[in-house]
Coordinates of C-alpha atoms in Angstrom, one line a residue:
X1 CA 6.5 287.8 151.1
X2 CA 6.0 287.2 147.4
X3 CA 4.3 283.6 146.9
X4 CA 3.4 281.8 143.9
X5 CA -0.8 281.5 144.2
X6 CA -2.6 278.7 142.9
X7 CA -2.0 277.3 139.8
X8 CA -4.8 276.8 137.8
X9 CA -5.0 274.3 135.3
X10 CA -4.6 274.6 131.0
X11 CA -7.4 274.7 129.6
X12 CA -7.6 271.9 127.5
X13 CA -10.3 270.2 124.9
X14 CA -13.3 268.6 127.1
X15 CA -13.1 264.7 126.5
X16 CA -15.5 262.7 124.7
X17 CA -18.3 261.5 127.1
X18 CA -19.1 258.4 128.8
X19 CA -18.2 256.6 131.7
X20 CA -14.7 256.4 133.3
X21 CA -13.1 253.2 133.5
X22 CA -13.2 251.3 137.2
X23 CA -14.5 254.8 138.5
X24 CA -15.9 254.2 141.9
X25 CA -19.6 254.9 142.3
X26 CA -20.7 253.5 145.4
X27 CA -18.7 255.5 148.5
X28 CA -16.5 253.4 150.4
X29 CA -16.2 255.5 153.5
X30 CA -19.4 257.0 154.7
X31 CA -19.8 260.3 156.7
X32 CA -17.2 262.5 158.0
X33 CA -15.5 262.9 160.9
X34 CA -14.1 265.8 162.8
X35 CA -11.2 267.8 162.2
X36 CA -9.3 265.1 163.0
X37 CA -10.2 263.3 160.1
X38 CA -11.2 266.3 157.9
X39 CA -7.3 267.6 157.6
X40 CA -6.7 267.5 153.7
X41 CA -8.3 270.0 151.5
X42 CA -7.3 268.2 148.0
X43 CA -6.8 270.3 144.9
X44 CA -6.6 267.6 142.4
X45 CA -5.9 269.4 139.0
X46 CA -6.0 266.2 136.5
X47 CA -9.0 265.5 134.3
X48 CA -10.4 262.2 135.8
X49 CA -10.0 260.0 132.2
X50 CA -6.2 260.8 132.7
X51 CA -5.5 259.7 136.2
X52 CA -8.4 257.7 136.8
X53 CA -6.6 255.4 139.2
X54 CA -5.5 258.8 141.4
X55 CA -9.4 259.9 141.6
X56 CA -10.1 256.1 142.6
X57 CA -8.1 256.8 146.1
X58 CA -9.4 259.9 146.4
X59 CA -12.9 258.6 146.4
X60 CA -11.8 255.8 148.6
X61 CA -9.6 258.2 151.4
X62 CA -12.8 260.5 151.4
X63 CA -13.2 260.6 154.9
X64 CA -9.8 261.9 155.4
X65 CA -10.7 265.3 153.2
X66 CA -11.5 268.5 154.5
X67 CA -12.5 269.1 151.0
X68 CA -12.3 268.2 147.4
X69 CA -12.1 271.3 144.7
X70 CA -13.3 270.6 141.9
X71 CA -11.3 272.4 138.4
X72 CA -12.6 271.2 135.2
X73 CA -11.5 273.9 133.1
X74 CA -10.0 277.0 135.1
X75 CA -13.6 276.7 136.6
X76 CA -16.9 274.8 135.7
X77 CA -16.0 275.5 131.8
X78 CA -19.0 276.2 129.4
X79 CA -20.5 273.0 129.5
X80 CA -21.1 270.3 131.7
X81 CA -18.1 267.7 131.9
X82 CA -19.5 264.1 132.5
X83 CA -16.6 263.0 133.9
X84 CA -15.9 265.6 136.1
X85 CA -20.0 264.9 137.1
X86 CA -19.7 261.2 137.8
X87 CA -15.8 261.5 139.9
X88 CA -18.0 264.4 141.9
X89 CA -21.1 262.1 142.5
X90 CA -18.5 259.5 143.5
X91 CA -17.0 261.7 146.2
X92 CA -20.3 262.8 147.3
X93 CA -21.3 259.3 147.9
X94 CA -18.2 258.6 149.8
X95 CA -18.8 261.6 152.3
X96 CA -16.3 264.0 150.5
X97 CA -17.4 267.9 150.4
X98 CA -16.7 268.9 146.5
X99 CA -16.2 272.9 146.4
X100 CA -16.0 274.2 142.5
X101 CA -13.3 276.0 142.2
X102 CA -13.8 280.2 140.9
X103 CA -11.4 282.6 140.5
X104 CA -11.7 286.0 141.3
X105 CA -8.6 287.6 139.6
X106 CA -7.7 289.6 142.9
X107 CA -11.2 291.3 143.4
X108 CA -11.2 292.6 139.8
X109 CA -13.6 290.0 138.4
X110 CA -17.4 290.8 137.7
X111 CA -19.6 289.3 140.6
X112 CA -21.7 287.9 137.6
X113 CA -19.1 285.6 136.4
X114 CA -18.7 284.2 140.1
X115 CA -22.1 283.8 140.1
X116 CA -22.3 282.2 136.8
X117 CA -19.3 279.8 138.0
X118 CA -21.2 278.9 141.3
X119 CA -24.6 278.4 139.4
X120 CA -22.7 276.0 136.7
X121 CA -20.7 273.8 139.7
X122 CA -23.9 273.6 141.7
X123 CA -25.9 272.5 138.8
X124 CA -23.6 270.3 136.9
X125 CA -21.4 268.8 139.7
X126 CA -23.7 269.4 142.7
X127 CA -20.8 271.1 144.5
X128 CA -21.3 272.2 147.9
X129 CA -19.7 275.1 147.8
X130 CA -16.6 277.5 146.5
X131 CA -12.9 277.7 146.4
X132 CA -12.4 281.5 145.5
X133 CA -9.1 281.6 144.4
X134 CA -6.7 284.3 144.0
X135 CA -8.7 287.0 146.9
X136 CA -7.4 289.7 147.3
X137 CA -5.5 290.1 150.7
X138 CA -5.1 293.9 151.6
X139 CA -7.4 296.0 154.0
X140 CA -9.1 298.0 151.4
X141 CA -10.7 294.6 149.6
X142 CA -12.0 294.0 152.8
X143 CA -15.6 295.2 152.0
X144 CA -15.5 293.6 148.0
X145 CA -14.7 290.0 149.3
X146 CA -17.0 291.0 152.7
X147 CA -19.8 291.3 149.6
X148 CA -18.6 288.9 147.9
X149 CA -18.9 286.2 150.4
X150 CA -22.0 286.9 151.0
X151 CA -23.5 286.6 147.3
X152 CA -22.1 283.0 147.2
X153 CA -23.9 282.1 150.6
X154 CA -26.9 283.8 148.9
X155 CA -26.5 281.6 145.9
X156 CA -26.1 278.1 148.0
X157 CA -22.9 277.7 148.8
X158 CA -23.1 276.0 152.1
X159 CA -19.1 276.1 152.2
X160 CA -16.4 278.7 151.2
X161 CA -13.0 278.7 151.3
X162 CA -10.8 282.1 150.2
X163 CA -7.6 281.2 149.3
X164 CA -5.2 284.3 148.9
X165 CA -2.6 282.3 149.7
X166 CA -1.0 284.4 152.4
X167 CA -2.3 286.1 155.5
X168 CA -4.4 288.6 154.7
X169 CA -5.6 291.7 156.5
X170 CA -7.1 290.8 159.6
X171 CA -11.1 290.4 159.0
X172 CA -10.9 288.2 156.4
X173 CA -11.0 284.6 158.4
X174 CA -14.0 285.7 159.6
X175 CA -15.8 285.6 156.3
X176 CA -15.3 282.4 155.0
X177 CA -15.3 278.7 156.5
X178 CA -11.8 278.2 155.7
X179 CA -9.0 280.5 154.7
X180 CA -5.7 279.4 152.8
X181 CA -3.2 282.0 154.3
X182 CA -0.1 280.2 152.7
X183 CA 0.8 278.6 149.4
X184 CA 4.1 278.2 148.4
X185 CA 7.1 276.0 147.8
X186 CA 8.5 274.0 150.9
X187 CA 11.5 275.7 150.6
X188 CA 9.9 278.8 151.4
X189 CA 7.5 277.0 154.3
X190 CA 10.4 276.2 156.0
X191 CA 13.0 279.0 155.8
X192 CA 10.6 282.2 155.6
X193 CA 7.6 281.7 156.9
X194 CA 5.8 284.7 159.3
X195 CA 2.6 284.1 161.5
X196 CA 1.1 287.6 162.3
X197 CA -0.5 287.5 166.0
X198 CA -4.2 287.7 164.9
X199 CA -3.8 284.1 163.8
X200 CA -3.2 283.0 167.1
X201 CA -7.0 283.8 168.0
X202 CA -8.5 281.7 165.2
X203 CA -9.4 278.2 165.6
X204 CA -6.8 276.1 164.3
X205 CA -9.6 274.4 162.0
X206 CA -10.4 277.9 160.1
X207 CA -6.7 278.1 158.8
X208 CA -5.0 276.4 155.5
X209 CA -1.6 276.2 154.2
X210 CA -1.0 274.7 151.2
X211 CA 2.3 273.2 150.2
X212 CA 3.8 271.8 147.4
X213 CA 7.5 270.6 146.8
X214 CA 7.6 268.6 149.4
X215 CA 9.6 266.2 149.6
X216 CA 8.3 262.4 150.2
X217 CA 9.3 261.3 153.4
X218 CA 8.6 264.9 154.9
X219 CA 5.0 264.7 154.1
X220 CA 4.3 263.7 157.7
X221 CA 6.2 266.2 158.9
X222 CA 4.7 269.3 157.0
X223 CA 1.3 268.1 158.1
X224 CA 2.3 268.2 162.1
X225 CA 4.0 271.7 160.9
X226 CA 0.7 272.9 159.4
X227 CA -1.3 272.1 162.9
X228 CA 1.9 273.7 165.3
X229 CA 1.4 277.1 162.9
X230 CA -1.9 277.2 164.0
X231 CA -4.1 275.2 160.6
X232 CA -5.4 272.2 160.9
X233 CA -6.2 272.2 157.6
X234 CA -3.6 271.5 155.0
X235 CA -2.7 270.2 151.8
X236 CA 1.0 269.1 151.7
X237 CA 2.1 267.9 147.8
X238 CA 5.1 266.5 146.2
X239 CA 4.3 268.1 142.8
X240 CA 6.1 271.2 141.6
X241 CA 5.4 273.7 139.3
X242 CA 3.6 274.3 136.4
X243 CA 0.8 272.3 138.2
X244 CA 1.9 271.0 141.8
X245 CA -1.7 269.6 142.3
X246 CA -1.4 267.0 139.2
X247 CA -1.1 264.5 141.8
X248 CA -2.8 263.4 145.4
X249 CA -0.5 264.4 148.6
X250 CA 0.7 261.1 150.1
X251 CA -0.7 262.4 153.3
X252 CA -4.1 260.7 152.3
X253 CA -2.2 257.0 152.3
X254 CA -2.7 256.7 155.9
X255 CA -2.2 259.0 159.7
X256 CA 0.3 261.1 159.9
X257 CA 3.2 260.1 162.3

């Protein structure tokens, strides 16, 4: 099943610095719960001075995040960003987990330029860890992303989520904290989506399907259809392409119903 994988943002010109207007500093929600509470991993792909009001409820709805990725410029860009530094501080503050996010061009990146991402989002936005986008998901790059995986851990990254946005070969939940194994349209979530069986034996809170397209009032319901397919985790969004992940999920207004 062809899917579109995750759209990364433009790169665009790195704003002058200095403090964003009404940014929250001090976290609002302290700690995090369990899965319960931890159900939205949020790609938020708008530059914090353009949407600070969006980042604002993010900080303030941190408990209810799996995790936060972080995507100043198609990754950590070539310089520190310091309002991409102070929105990540902000979430830190307010328990949120910010993961930087890397992509890995389908396995045919150099393991230095990972590396060099990780190093640049733990040192300039203190992330906790990595979303390693666009993994490879057949047998044969079991091994590379196995290796992989393990150089990030090496490097500090206390969390790690592979996103190859559909089910990969079996082994590959078992390398990471958290594994996206859909992202798509809604359209598609609902009319063509497969679960192969070895899904069935992972914990519900390993899994992540990411949706976007969704319509308003069936946010609710794509989150419950996230957690009966077997992933807790989700990201349900009402944004379509070019960039879907321009704007929070509603799912993070409130509990599900």
């Amino acid at each position: 099943m062809a899917v579109l994988r995750h759209h990364r943002r433009p790169r665009r010109p790195r704003l002058a610095p200095g403090p964003l207007p009404g940014l929250l500093l001090d976290g609002a929600l302290g700690g995090r719960g369990g899965i319960g509470a931890m159900s939205l991993l949020i790609p938020l792909y708008v530059h914090p001075a353009e949407d600070p009001a969006a980042w604002n409820r993010l900080i303030t709805r941190a408990a209810r995040t799996y995790a936060v990725v972080l995507n100043p410029a198609n990754g950590p860009g070539h310089a520190p960003d310091p309002a991409f530094a102070a929105a990540a501080g902000a979430l830190r503050a307010a328990g949120a987990r910010p993961l930087g996010y890397i992509d890995t061009d389908y396995g045919t990146r150099d393991p230095a330029e990972i590396a060099e991402d990780l190093r640049r989002h733990r040192e300039w936005y203190a992330a906790d860890g990595c979303f390693l986008d666009r993994v490879t998901s057949a047998a044969d790059g079991l091994p590379a992303c196995r290796r992989l995986v393990r150089s990030v851990r090496r490097l500090g990254a206390s969390t790690v989520v592979l996103n190859p946005g559909v089910h990969p070969a079996p082994g590959y939940a078992r390398l990471a904290d958290l594994t996206v194994t859909f992202e798509g349209h809604w359209s598609t979530y609902v009319s063509a989506f497969s679960r192969p069986s070895w899904t069935v034996r992972q914990p519900p809170g390993r899994l992540c399907h990411l949706v976007y397209g969704v319509p308003e009032p069936l946010v609710p319901l794509a989150v419950r259809t996230a957690r009966e397919r077997g992933a807790a985790v989700c990201g349900p969004v009402t944004g379509e392409p070019p960039n879907p992940w321009s704007r929070l999920t509603p799912a993070l207004a409130g509990e599900e119903r």
